[in-house]
Every structure is written in C-alpha cells, then in structure tokens.
PDB file of C-alpha atoms in Angstrom:
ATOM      1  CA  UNK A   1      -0.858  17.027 -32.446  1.00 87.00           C
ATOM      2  CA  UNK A   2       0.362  19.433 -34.981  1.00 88.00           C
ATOM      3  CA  UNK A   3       1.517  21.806 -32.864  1.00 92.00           C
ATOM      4  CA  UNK A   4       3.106  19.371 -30.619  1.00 93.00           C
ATOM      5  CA  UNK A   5       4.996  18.003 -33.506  1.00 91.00           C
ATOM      6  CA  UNK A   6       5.815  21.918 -34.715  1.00 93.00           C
ATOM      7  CA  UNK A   7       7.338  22.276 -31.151  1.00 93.00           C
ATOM      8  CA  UNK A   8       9.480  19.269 -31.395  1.00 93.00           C
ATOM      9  CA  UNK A   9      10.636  20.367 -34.644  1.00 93.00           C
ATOM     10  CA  UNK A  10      11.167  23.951 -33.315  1.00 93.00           C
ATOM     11  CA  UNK A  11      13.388  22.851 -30.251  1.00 94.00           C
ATOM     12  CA  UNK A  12      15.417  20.111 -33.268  1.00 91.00           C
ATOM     13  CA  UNK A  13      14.477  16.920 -31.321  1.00 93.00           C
ATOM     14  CA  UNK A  14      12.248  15.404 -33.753  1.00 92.00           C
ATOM     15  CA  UNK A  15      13.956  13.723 -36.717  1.00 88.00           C
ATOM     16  CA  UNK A  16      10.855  11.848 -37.843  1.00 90.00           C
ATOM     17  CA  UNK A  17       7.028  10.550 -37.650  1.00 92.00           C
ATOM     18  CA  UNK A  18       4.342   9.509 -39.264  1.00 91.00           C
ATOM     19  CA  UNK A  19       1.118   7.856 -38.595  1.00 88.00           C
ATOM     20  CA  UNK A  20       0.405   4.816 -39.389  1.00 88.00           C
ATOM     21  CA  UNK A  21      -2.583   3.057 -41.671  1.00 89.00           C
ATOM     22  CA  UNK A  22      -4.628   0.715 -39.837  1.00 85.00           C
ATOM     23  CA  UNK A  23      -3.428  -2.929 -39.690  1.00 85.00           C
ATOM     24  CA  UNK A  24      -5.977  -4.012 -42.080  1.00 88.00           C
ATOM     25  CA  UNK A  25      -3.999  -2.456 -45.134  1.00 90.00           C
ATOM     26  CA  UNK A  26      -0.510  -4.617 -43.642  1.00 88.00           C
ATOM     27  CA  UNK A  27       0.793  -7.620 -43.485  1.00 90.00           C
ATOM     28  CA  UNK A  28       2.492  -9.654 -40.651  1.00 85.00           C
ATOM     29  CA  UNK A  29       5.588 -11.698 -42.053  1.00 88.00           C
ATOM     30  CA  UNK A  30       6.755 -14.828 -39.255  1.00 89.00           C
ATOM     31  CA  UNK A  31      10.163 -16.608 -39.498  1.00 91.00           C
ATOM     32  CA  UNK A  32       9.883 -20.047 -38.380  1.00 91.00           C
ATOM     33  CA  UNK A  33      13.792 -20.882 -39.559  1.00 86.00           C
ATOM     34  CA  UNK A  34      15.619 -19.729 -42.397  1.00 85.00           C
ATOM     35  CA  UNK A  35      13.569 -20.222 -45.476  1.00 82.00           C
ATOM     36  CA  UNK A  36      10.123 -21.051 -43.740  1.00 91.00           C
ATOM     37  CA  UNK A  37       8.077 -17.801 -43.573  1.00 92.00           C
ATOM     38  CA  UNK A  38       4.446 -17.277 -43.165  1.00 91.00           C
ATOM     39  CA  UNK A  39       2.866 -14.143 -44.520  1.00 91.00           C
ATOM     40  CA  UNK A  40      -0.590 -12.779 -42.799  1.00 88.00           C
ATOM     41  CA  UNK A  41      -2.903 -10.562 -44.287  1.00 90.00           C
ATOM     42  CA  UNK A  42      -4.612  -7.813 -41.938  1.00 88.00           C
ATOM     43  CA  UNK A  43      -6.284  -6.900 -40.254  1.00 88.00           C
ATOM     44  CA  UNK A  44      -4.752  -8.986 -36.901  1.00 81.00           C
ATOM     45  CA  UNK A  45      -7.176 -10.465 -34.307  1.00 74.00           C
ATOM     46  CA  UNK A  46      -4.548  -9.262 -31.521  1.00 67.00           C
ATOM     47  CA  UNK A  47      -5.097  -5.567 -31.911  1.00 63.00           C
ATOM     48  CA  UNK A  48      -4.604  -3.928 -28.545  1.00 68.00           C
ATOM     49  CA  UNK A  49      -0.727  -3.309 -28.908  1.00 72.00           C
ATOM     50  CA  UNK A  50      -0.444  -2.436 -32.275  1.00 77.00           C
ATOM     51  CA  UNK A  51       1.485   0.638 -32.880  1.00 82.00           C
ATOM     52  CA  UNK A  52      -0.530   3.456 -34.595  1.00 83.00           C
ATOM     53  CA  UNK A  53       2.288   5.864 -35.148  1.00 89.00           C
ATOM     54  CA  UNK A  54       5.543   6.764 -34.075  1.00 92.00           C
ATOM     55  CA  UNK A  55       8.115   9.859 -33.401  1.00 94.00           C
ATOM     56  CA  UNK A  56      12.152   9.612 -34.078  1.00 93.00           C
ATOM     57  CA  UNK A  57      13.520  12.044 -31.362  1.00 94.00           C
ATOM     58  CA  UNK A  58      16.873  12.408 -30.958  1.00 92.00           C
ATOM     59  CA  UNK A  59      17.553  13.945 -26.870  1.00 93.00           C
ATOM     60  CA  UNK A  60      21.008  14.045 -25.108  1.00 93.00           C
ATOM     61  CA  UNK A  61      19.591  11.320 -22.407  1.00 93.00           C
ATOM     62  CA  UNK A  62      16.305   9.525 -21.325  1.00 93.00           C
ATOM     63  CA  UNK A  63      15.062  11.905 -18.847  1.00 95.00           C
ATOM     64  CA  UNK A  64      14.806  14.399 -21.863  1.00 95.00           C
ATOM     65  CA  UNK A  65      13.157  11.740 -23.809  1.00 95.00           C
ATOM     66  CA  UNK A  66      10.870  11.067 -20.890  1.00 95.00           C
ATOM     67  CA  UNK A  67       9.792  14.882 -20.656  1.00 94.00           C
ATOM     68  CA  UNK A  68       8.606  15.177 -24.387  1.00 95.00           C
ATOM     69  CA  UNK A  69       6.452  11.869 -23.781  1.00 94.00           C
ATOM     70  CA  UNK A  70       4.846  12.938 -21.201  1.00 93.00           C
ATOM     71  CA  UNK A  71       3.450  16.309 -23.209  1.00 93.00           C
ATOM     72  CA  UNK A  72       2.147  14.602 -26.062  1.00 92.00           C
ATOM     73  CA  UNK A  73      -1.206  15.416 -25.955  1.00 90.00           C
ATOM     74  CA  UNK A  74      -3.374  11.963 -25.977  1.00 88.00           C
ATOM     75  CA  UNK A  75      -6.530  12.060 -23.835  1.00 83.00           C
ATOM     76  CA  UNK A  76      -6.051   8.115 -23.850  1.00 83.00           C
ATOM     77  CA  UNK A  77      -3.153   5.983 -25.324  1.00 81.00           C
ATOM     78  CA  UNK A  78       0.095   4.628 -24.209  1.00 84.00           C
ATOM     79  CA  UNK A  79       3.857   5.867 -25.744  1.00 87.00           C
ATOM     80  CA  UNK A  80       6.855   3.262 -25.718  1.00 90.00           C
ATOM     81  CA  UNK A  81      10.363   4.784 -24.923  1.00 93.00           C
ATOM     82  CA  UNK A  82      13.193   3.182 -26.495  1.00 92.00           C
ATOM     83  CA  UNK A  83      17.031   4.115 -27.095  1.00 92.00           C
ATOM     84  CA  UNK A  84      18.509   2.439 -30.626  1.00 86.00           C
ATOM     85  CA  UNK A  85      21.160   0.458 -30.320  1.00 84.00           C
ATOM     86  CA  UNK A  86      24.563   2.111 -30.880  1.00 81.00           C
ATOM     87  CA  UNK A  87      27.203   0.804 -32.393  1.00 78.00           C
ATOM     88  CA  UNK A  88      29.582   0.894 -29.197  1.00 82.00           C
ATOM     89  CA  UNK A  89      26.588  -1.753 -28.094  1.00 87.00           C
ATOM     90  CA  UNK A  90      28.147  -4.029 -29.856  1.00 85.00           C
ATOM     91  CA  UNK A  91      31.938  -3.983 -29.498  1.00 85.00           C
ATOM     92  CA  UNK A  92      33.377  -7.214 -28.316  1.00 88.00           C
ATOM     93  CA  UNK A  93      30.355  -9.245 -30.217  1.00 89.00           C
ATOM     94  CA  UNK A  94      31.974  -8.473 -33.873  1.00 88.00           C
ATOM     95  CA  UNK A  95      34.969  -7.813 -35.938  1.00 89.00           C
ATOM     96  CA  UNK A  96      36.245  -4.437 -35.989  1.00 89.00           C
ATOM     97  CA  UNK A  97      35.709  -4.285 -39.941  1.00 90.00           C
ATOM     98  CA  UNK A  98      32.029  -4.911 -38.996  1.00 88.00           C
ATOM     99  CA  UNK A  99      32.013  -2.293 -36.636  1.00 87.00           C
ATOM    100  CA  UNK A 100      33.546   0.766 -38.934  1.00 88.00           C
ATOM    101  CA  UNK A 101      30.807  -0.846 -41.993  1.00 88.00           C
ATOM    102  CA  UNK A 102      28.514   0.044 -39.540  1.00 85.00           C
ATOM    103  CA  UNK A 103      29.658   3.592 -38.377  1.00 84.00           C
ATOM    104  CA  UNK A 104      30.549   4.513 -41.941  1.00 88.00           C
ATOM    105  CA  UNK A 105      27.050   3.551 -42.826  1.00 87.00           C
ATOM    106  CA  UNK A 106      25.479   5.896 -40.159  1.00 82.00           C
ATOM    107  CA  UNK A 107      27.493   9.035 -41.147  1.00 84.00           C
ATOM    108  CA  UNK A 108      26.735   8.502 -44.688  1.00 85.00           C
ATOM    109  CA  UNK A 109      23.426   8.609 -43.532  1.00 83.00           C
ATOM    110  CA  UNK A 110      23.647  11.730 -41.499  1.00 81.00           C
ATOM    111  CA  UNK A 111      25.624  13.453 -44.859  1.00 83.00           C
ATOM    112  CA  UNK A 112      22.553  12.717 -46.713  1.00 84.00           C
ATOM    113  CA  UNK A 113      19.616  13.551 -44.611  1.00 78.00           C
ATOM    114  CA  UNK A 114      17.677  16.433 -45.627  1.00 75.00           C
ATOM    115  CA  UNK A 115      19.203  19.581 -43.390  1.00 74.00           C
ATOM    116  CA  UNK A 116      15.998  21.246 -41.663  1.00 61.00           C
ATOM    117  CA  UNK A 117      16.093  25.037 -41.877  1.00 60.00           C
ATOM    118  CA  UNK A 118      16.870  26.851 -38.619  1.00 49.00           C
TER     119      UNK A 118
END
C-alpha cells in the first residue's frame, strides 16, 4: 500500500489519506430535528459498509479517477468513487455573497496547504 500511495504522491494526484481506527474507538452522532441528537458509542452492529480508510485524489476527470482505483492493490475490498461538490454546483440555489464566501474560503485553503516538494 505504501508504494501505491508513494506513486500517487509521485504522479501529484494524492492530496490526502489515512486509515482509519476501527469503529469501536468512534462514535455515531443521529439528528432527529434540530436540537434532538442521539450519540452511539462503537463499535456498530452494522459493520459491513463501514469505511476503513480513505484517499483525497485530485484527477482532471473520472476516468482518471477510475484508473487509480482500479490499481490499488486489495486482494478483497470495495473503493467508493466520488467527485466533491463544487461550488458552480450550487449557483442558482444561493446568493451570490454565499457563493464568493465559499470560493474565497477554498483558495484560502489552497494558500495554506502545505506545498509538497517536487
């Protein structure tokens, strides 16, 4: 897995990862209307789609995306492909204000992110 990850890394489409403790040292948090939550100590009874870990690539479409998954090297498991929303998803749904809060957000975000070496 290390070397797949080194690869990514190599080639700049991996922006982040990490594994992921087991769900016995989390917690499960439900919203049952505003106010009302329930909070559920692991582990969960429903275990067979819990995520384990999880990769931040950033690739110019889906079909590069879809090329990556397919190399990671699991002799058994599953991987779950899916874009972020952009902010351009959402014009015509709010304000313009809320829309440049939001992009201003993201570049400051980009400014501070740690530069990789290349």
């Amino acid at each position: 897995m290390a070397e797949f990850n080194n690869e990514m890394i190599a080639a700049g489409v991996m922006l982040d990862g990490a594994g992921l403790k087991p769900s016995s040292a989390g917690k499960r948090i439900a919203f049952h209307g505003r106010g009302n939550t329930v909070v559920t100590d692991g582990p969960f009874a429903e275990t067979k789609e819990l995520i384990a870990g999880f990769w931040v690539i950033q690739c110019k479409d889906m079909d590069e995306a879809l090329s990556w998954a397919k190399r990671v090297p699991f002799a058994d498991g599953e991987i779950e492909l899916r874009p972020y929303h952009e902010p351009e998803d959402f014009e015509g749904y709010v304000s313009d204000e809320v829309m440049a809060q939001e992009k201003a957000w993201r570049e400051d975000q980009i400014a501070k992110a740690p530069k990789l070496d290349a």
